[in-house]
Amino acid sequence: MALTAVVRIPTRALLRPWARLRDSALGWMEPVGGVEVSTQRFGSQRVLVEPASAAGVAVMTFKNPPVNSLSLELLTELVINLEKLENDKTFRGVVLTSDCPGIFSAGLDLTEICGRNPAHYAEYWKAVQEMWLRLYLSNLMLVAAINGACPAGGCLMSLTCDYRVMADNPKYAIGLNETLLGIVAPFWFKDTLVNTIGHRASERALQLGLLFPPTEALQVGMVDRLVPEDQVQSTALSVLAQWMAIPDHARQLTKNMMRKPTADGLLKKRDEDIQNFVSFISRDSIQKSLQMYLAKLRQKKG
Ligand SMILES: CCCCCC/C=C\CC(=O)SCCNC(=O)CCNC(=O)[C@H](O)C(C)(C)COP(=O)(O)OP(=O)(O)OC[C@H]1O[C@@H](n2cnc3c(N)ncnc32)[C@H](O)[C@@H]1OP(=O)(O)O
């Protein structure tokens, strides 16, 4: 791929995300008898975080209607809230789920990668990388409660989790469908998929941009369990309860041993990956494909 666009990569957003967002984490920590414990709902506008009834577990719910697209704001809030959970040693596990009926996440926000300038593409891609790195290398046990459609970036987010529970509804599908939009899933999307379903299945899924209905997703290993829609979150919580029985230290070291080499692939060339993305996404032909895809989505209603 030609590396033509050279852009300045703004770092302010993700190095100090707190500086950009009004922190609405009221009630995050309450001093009780000199010990700080998390007691109530916190989070931010688009990412709600609620301690579950089981000790040590939180539910992180994405609320970015209509489709939980991964806007820059949502990505930033996700990273902030994850970091808060990581720093609060009372939490060991998190369920990730959606507040948008029938949709886990529609993936990257197409309005962030269409019709903007190179500096914006760079800032946005850095936020996507940051989301992936933080989730993929999280010390917390992460379980995705996939309660709806889960294409592209939404699928990637779920693949960073340690376990995936999906609603058994044939209307929903999950997969990395980038080629259908005329774009190419980056190597770290590919690596995450290969680590989950293996090389041959990934090769086919990525080339064809396959969106798997739940039964097929289970067969190929993209999700770990299917349950009726109203049991997705409770099942995710009971899976976490089983994982909690494993000593954290040993589990965390094992997770890191399994995942660090993949994450290092991106960490070693983050800036190059951003330059690649910016030069690819800025091409006229790619912008035209994305505009046509967005127009088709918008026309669906009309
Ligand atoms: C070298 C690097 C290369 C680049 C690598 C890029 C990597 C990742 C790619 C992505 O993640 S791109 C995003 C891919 N996502 C999709 O293909 C999903 C598209 N959306 C849908 O299929 C459907 O919207 C849905 C999620 C199945 C939901 O269907 P539903 O019928 O409930 O809702 P819609 O009417 O389709 O949509 C409502 C509303 O939302 C807008 N919208 C949908 N998806 C997106 C999105 N990803 N980004 C921004 N906006 C989105 C849709 O246009 C509608 O808008 P309005 O008409 O209400 O204005």
Short mmCIF file of C-alpha atoms and ligand atoms in Angstrom, two decimals:
data_model
loop_
_atom_site.label_atom_id
_atom_site.label_comp_id
_atom_site.label_asym_id
_atom_site.label_seq_id
_atom_site.Cartn_x
_atom_site.Cartn_y
_atom_site.Cartn_z
CA MET A 1 0.00 0.00 0.00
CA ALA A 2 1.43 3.41 -0.96
CA LEU A 3 2.24 5.66 1.96
CA THR A 4 1.52 9.05 0.53
CA ALA A 5 -0.28 11.09 3.16
CA VAL A 6 1.89 12.38 5.97
CA VAL A 7 -0.19 13.70 8.81
CA ARG A 8 0.39 15.05 12.26
CA ILE A 9 -1.09 12.64 14.75
CA PRO A 10 -2.87 14.51 17.50
CA THR A 11 -2.31 12.84 20.81
CA ARG A 12 -4.26 15.08 23.16
CA ALA A 13 -7.44 13.05 22.97
CA LEU A 14 -6.12 9.73 24.05
CA LEU A 15 -3.15 10.60 26.15
CA ARG A 16 -5.33 12.70 28.43
CA PRO A 17 -8.89 11.77 27.52
CA TRP A 18 -10.08 13.20 30.82
CA ALA A 19 -9.19 16.64 29.51
CA ARG A 20 -11.80 16.32 26.73
CA LEU A 21 -14.71 14.84 28.53
CA ARG A 22 -16.74 16.07 31.39
CA ASP A 23 -16.35 13.32 33.94
CA SER A 24 -19.77 12.26 35.07
CA ALA A 25 -18.52 9.51 37.32
CA LEU A 26 -20.42 10.82 40.31
CA GLY A 27 -20.39 8.33 43.10
CA TRP A 28 -17.48 6.41 41.60
CA MET A 29 -15.85 5.81 44.96
CA GLU A 30 -17.34 6.21 48.37
CA PRO A 31 -15.14 6.17 51.45
CA VAL A 32 -16.55 3.62 53.88
CA GLY A 33 -14.66 3.16 57.14
CA GLY A 34 -11.49 4.41 55.49
CA VAL A 35 -11.76 1.88 52.63
CA GLU A 36 -12.93 3.02 49.22
CA VAL A 37 -15.54 0.74 47.69
CA SER A 38 -17.57 1.14 44.52
CA THR A 39 -21.21 1.31 45.36
CA GLN A 40 -23.30 2.74 42.64
CA ARG A 41 -23.87 3.39 38.97
CA PHE A 42 -21.21 5.49 37.27
CA GLY A 43 -19.86 5.86 33.77
CA SER A 44 -20.48 8.61 31.28
CA GLN A 45 -22.99 9.71 28.69
CA ARG A 46 -22.49 6.87 26.22
CA VAL A 47 -20.98 4.22 28.45
CA LEU A 48 -22.90 3.22 31.57
CA VAL A 49 -21.12 1.22 34.22
CA GLU A 50 -23.02 -0.53 36.97
CA PRO A 51 -21.70 -2.85 39.63
CA ALA A 52 -23.49 -6.20 39.27
CA SER A 53 -24.99 -7.92 42.28
CA ALA A 54 -22.06 -10.35 42.33
CA ALA A 55 -19.02 -8.86 44.07
CA GLY A 56 -16.19 -7.82 41.80
CA VAL A 57 -18.28 -7.65 38.62
CA ALA A 58 -19.48 -4.65 36.60
CA VAL A 59 -21.75 -4.34 33.59
CA MET A 60 -20.62 -1.86 30.96
CA THR A 61 -23.50 -0.85 28.68
CA PHE A 62 -23.01 1.07 25.44
CA LYS A 63 -25.66 3.70 24.84
CA ASN A 64 -24.97 5.53 21.60
CA PRO A 65 -28.27 5.38 19.70
CA PRO A 66 -29.43 4.53 17.17
CA VAL A 67 -26.85 1.80 16.45
CA ASN A 68 -23.96 2.13 18.94
CA SER A 69 -21.60 3.12 16.17
CA LEU A 70 -18.09 3.56 17.52
CA SER A 71 -17.84 7.34 17.38
CA LEU A 72 -14.74 9.11 18.69
CA GLU A 73 -16.73 10.07 21.80
CA LEU A 74 -17.88 6.51 22.47
CA LEU A 75 -14.36 5.13 22.01
CA THR A 76 -12.92 7.75 24.34
CA GLU A 77 -15.54 7.11 27.02
CA LEU A 78 -15.04 3.36 26.71
CA VAL A 79 -11.31 3.67 27.33
CA ILE A 80 -11.80 6.05 30.27
CA ASN A 81 -14.33 3.78 31.95
CA LEU A 82 -12.28 0.66 31.35
CA GLU A 83 -9.27 2.33 32.90
CA LYS A 84 -11.32 3.31 35.93
CA LEU A 85 -12.44 -0.28 36.35
CA GLU A 86 -8.87 -1.54 35.93
CA ASN A 87 -7.65 0.90 38.59
CA ASP A 88 -10.41 0.03 41.05
CA LYS A 89 -9.12 -3.20 42.48
CA THR A 90 -12.58 -4.21 43.69
CA PHE A 91 -13.45 -5.20 40.11
CA ARG A 92 -12.23 -8.40 38.47
CA GLY A 93 -14.72 -8.96 35.66
CA VAL A 94 -16.86 -6.92 33.27
CA VAL A 95 -19.79 -7.76 31.01
CA LEU A 96 -19.92 -5.63 27.86
CA THR A 97 -23.38 -5.13 26.39
CA SER A 98 -25.66 -2.74 24.54
CA ASP A 99 -28.58 -0.53 25.36
CA CYS A 100 -29.67 -0.26 21.69
CA PRO A 101 -32.45 -2.76 20.99
CA GLY A 102 -31.35 -5.42 18.50
CA ILE A 103 -27.87 -3.96 17.98
CA PHE A 104 -24.68 -4.69 19.91
CA SER A 105 -22.69 -2.23 17.80
CA ALA A 106 -22.76 -1.23 14.11
CA GLY A 107 -18.96 -0.98 14.16
CA LEU A 108 -16.88 2.02 13.28
CA ASP A 109 -18.84 5.20 12.87
CA LEU A 110 -18.85 5.70 9.12
CA THR A 111 -19.33 9.44 9.55
CA GLU A 112 -15.90 9.53 11.25
CA ILE A 113 -14.15 7.98 8.26
CA CYS A 114 -16.08 9.60 5.43
CA GLY A 115 -15.81 13.20 4.24
CA ARG A 116 -13.38 14.35 6.96
CA ASN A 117 -9.79 15.57 6.82
CA PRO A 118 -6.55 13.56 7.31
CA ALA A 119 -5.96 14.92 10.83
CA HIS A 120 -9.40 13.70 11.87
CA TYR A 121 -8.82 10.26 10.32
CA ALA A 122 -5.54 10.03 12.23
CA GLU A 123 -7.11 11.03 15.54
CA TYR A 124 -9.98 8.63 15.01
CA TRP A 125 -7.78 5.69 14.03
CA LYS A 126 -5.60 6.25 17.08
CA ALA A 127 -8.75 5.99 19.20
CA VAL A 128 -9.73 2.73 17.46
CA GLN A 129 -6.25 1.31 18.10
CA GLU A 130 -6.43 2.43 21.73
CA MET A 131 -9.81 0.75 22.24
CA TRP A 132 -8.47 -2.51 20.82
CA LEU A 133 -5.21 -2.45 22.78
CA ARG A 134 -6.91 -1.64 26.10
CA LEU A 135 -9.59 -4.28 25.71
CA TYR A 136 -7.34 -6.94 24.23
CA LEU A 137 -4.72 -6.60 26.95
CA SER A 138 -7.11 -5.93 29.82
CA ASN A 139 -6.30 -7.68 33.09
CA LEU A 140 -10.02 -7.89 33.76
CA MET A 141 -12.10 -10.87 32.65
CA LEU A 142 -14.27 -9.54 29.84
CA VAL A 143 -17.43 -11.25 28.63
CA ALA A 144 -19.38 -9.88 25.66
CA ALA A 145 -23.15 -10.15 25.99
CA ILE A 146 -24.02 -9.78 22.30
CA ASN A 147 -27.65 -8.80 22.30
CA GLY A 148 -27.97 -7.81 18.66
CA ALA A 149 -26.26 -7.20 15.32
CA CYS A 150 -22.50 -7.20 15.60
CA PRO A 151 -20.75 -6.27 12.34
CA ALA A 152 -17.16 -5.09 11.68
CA GLY A 153 -15.78 -2.94 14.51
CA GLY A 154 -18.56 -4.26 16.78
CA CYS A 155 -17.37 -7.79 16.06
CA LEU A 156 -13.77 -6.73 16.71
CA MET A 157 -14.74 -5.31 20.09
CA SER A 158 -16.47 -8.57 21.04
CA LEU A 159 -13.45 -10.59 19.84
CA THR A 160 -11.25 -8.78 22.36
CA CYS A 161 -13.32 -10.32 25.14
CA ASP A 162 -12.45 -13.59 26.86
CA TYR A 163 -15.87 -15.11 26.15
CA ARG A 164 -18.85 -14.30 23.94
CA VAL A 165 -22.50 -15.04 24.68
CA MET A 166 -24.85 -14.24 21.78
CA ALA A 167 -28.63 -13.95 21.51
CA ASP A 168 -29.98 -16.88 19.52
CA ASN A 169 -31.96 -14.77 17.08
CA PRO A 170 -31.46 -15.47 13.36
CA LYS A 171 -32.05 -11.76 12.63
CA TYR A 172 -28.67 -10.96 14.16
CA ALA A 173 -25.30 -11.56 12.56
CA ILE A 174 -21.68 -11.17 13.55
CA GLY A 175 -18.52 -10.89 11.49
CA LEU A 176 -15.85 -8.75 9.90
CA ASN A 177 -17.67 -7.58 6.76
CA GLU A 178 -15.15 -4.91 5.72
CA THR A 179 -14.68 -6.21 2.16
CA LEU A 180 -18.40 -5.66 1.52
CA LEU A 181 -17.75 -1.95 2.06
CA GLY A 182 -14.75 -2.03 -0.28
CA ILE A 183 -12.30 -1.69 2.61
CA VAL A 184 -9.72 -4.04 4.05
CA ALA A 185 -9.64 -5.20 7.66
CA PRO A 186 -6.23 -4.19 9.07
CA PHE A 187 -3.74 -6.87 10.13
CA TRP A 188 -4.62 -6.59 13.81
CA PHE A 189 -8.34 -7.15 13.08
CA LYS A 190 -7.24 -10.20 11.07
CA ASP A 191 -4.92 -11.43 13.84
CA THR A 192 -7.70 -11.13 16.43
CA LEU A 193 -9.99 -13.21 14.23
CA VAL A 194 -7.33 -15.80 13.43
CA ASN A 195 -6.61 -16.19 17.16
CA THR A 196 -10.30 -16.89 17.69
CA ILE A 197 -11.44 -19.07 14.78
CA GLY A 198 -8.20 -20.18 13.11
CA HIS A 199 -6.49 -19.33 9.84
CA ARG A 200 -8.56 -21.14 7.22
CA ALA A 201 -11.94 -20.01 8.59
CA SER A 202 -10.61 -16.44 8.92
CA GLU A 203 -9.30 -16.40 5.37
CA ARG A 204 -12.71 -17.31 4.01
CA ALA A 205 -14.64 -15.06 6.42
CA LEU A 206 -12.45 -12.03 5.72
CA GLN A 207 -12.33 -12.37 1.94
CA LEU A 208 -16.08 -12.86 1.67
CA GLY A 209 -16.91 -10.35 4.42
CA LEU A 210 -19.09 -13.01 6.03
CA LEU A 211 -21.70 -12.01 8.58
CA PHE A 212 -22.54 -15.20 10.45
CA PRO A 213 -26.00 -15.83 11.88
CA PRO A 214 -25.77 -17.07 15.50
CA THR A 215 -25.83 -20.82 14.75
CA GLU A 216 -23.02 -20.52 12.21
CA ALA A 217 -21.09 -18.16 14.47
CA LEU A 218 -21.19 -20.80 17.18
CA GLN A 219 -20.11 -23.53 14.75
CA VAL A 220 -17.11 -21.57 13.51
CA GLY A 221 -16.14 -20.54 17.08
CA MET A 222 -16.76 -16.84 16.71
CA VAL A 223 -19.06 -16.97 19.74
CA ASP A 224 -18.94 -19.41 22.64
CA ARG A 225 -22.59 -19.78 23.58
CA LEU A 226 -26.08 -19.03 22.25
CA VAL A 227 -28.96 -18.34 24.59
CA PRO A 228 -32.46 -16.87 24.28
CA GLU A 229 -32.37 -13.12 23.96
CA ASP A 230 -33.63 -12.41 27.47
CA GLN A 231 -30.88 -14.55 29.01
CA VAL A 232 -27.83 -13.02 27.34
CA GLN A 233 -26.77 -10.81 30.22
CA SER A 234 -27.60 -13.26 33.00
CA THR A 235 -25.64 -15.99 31.18
CA ALA A 236 -22.68 -13.66 30.73
CA LEU A 237 -22.76 -12.97 34.46
CA SER A 238 -22.86 -16.66 35.34
CA VAL A 239 -19.93 -17.34 32.98
CA LEU A 240 -18.00 -14.64 34.82
CA ALA A 241 -18.86 -16.24 38.14
CA GLN A 242 -17.15 -19.45 36.91
CA TRP A 243 -14.08 -17.57 35.68
CA MET A 244 -13.84 -15.77 39.04
CA ALA A 245 -12.92 -19.08 40.65
CA ILE A 246 -9.50 -18.98 38.93
CA PRO A 247 -6.76 -17.13 40.83
CA ASP A 248 -6.38 -13.75 39.15
CA HIS A 249 -2.61 -13.66 39.04
CA ALA A 250 -2.23 -16.96 37.20
CA ARG A 251 -5.09 -16.19 34.81
CA GLN A 252 -3.81 -12.70 34.02
CA LEU A 253 -0.27 -13.92 33.29
CA THR A 254 -1.69 -16.63 31.06
CA LYS A 255 -3.90 -14.16 29.18
CA ASN A 256 -0.94 -11.86 28.69
CA MET A 257 1.23 -14.73 27.46
CA MET A 258 -1.43 -15.65 24.88
CA ARG A 259 -2.18 -12.11 23.69
CA LYS A 260 0.92 -9.96 24.09
CA PRO A 261 2.65 -11.15 20.89
CA THR A 262 -0.43 -10.16 18.85
CA ALA A 263 -0.72 -6.78 20.57
CA ASP A 264 3.01 -6.18 20.08
CA GLY A 265 2.42 -6.50 16.34
CA LEU A 266 0.48 -3.23 16.50
CA LEU A 267 2.43 -1.59 19.34
CA LYS A 268 5.62 -1.85 17.28
CA LYS A 269 4.12 0.08 14.36
CA ARG A 270 1.25 2.15 15.61
CA ASP A 271 2.25 5.29 13.75
CA GLU A 272 2.86 3.41 10.51
CA ASP A 273 -0.57 1.79 10.88
CA ILE A 274 -2.15 5.24 11.31
CA GLN A 275 -0.37 6.58 8.23
CA ASN A 276 -1.53 3.52 6.27
CA PHE A 277 -5.09 4.01 7.40
CA VAL A 278 -5.11 7.72 6.57
CA SER A 279 -3.64 7.24 3.13
CA PHE A 280 -6.03 4.35 2.36
CA ILE A 281 -9.19 5.99 3.67
CA SER A 282 -8.38 9.32 1.97
CA ARG A 283 -8.39 7.76 -1.50
CA ASP A 284 -11.19 9.05 -3.72
CA SER A 285 -12.23 5.52 -4.66
CA ILE A 286 -12.51 4.46 -0.99
CA GLN A 287 -14.42 7.60 -0.05
CA LYS A 288 -16.84 6.95 -2.95
CA SER A 289 -17.43 3.35 -1.80
CA LEU A 290 -18.08 4.49 1.77
CA GLN A 291 -20.43 7.25 0.65
CA MET A 292 -22.40 4.78 -1.47
CA TYR A 293 -22.60 2.33 1.44
CA LEU A 294 -23.82 5.07 3.83
CA ALA A 295 -26.36 6.27 1.26
CA LYS A 296 -27.67 2.70 0.90
CA LEU A 297 -28.05 2.42 4.68
CA ARG A 298 -29.90 5.73 4.81
CA GLN A 299 -32.14 4.85 1.84
CA LYS A 300 -33.27 1.61 3.48
CA LYS A 301 -35.91 3.55 5.39
CA GLY A 302 -37.20 5.63 2.49
C1 LIG B 1 -6.40 0.21 6.06
C2 LIG B 1 -7.61 0.33 6.95
C3 LIG B 1 -8.93 0.09 6.33
C4 LIG B 1 -10.14 0.47 7.12
C5 LIG B 1 -10.56 -0.49 8.12
C6 LIG B 1 -11.90 -0.15 8.70
C7 LIG B 1 -12.27 -1.08 9.69
C8 LIG B 1 -13.52 -1.29 10.20
C9 LIG B 1 -14.74 -1.08 9.47
C10 LIG B 1 -16.01 -0.79 10.21
O1 LIG B 1 -16.33 -1.08 11.33
S1 LIG B 1 -16.96 0.08 9.15
C11 LIG B 1 -18.60 -0.08 9.77
C12 LIG B 1 -19.19 -1.32 9.25
N1 LIG B 1 -20.52 -1.46 9.74
C13 LIG B 1 -21.49 -1.97 9.02
O2 LIG B 1 -21.33 -2.41 7.91
C14 LIG B 1 -22.86 -1.96 9.66
C15 LIG B 1 -23.75 -0.99 8.97
N2 LIG B 1 -25.05 -0.93 9.61
C16 LIG B 1 -25.99 -1.89 9.48
O3 LIG B 1 -25.82 -2.91 8.86
C17 LIG B 1 -27.30 -1.63 10.15
O4 LIG B 1 -27.39 -0.27 10.43
C18 LIG B 1 -27.52 -2.43 11.46
C19 LIG B 1 -26.36 -2.24 12.44
C20 LIG B 1 -27.70 -3.91 11.15
C21 LIG B 1 -28.82 -1.90 12.14
O5 LIG B 1 -29.88 -1.96 11.22
P1 LIG B 1 -31.22 -1.12 11.49
O6 LIG B 1 -32.15 -1.43 10.38
O7 LIG B 1 -31.69 -1.33 12.88
O8 LIG B 1 -30.74 0.41 11.46
P2 LIG B 1 -30.43 1.29 10.16
O9 LIG B 1 -31.72 1.90 9.67
O10 LIG B 1 -29.63 0.53 9.18
O11 LIG B 1 -29.48 2.43 10.76
C22 LIG B 1 -30.00 3.47 11.60
C23 LIG B 1 -29.16 4.71 11.36
O12 LIG B 1 -27.83 4.44 11.74
C24 LIG B 1 -26.93 4.72 10.65
N3 LIG B 1 -25.80 3.78 10.71
C25 LIG B 1 -25.83 2.45 10.67
N4 LIG B 1 -24.61 1.93 10.79
C26 LIG B 1 -23.77 2.98 10.91
C27 LIG B 1 -22.36 3.10 11.07
N5 LIG B 1 -21.54 2.01 11.14
N6 LIG B 1 -21.84 4.32 11.15
C28 LIG B 1 -22.62 5.42 11.10
N7 LIG B 1 -23.96 5.38 10.94
C29 LIG B 1 -24.53 4.18 10.85
C30 LIG B 1 -27.80 4.50 9.43
O13 LIG B 1 -27.25 5.18 8.33
C31 LIG B 1 -29.11 5.09 9.88
O14 LIG B 1 -28.98 6.50 9.82
P3 LIG B 1 -30.22 7.45 9.48
O15 LIG B 1 -30.81 6.96 8.19
O16 LIG B 1 -31.15 7.31 10.65
O17 LIG B 1 -29.61 8.82 9.35
#
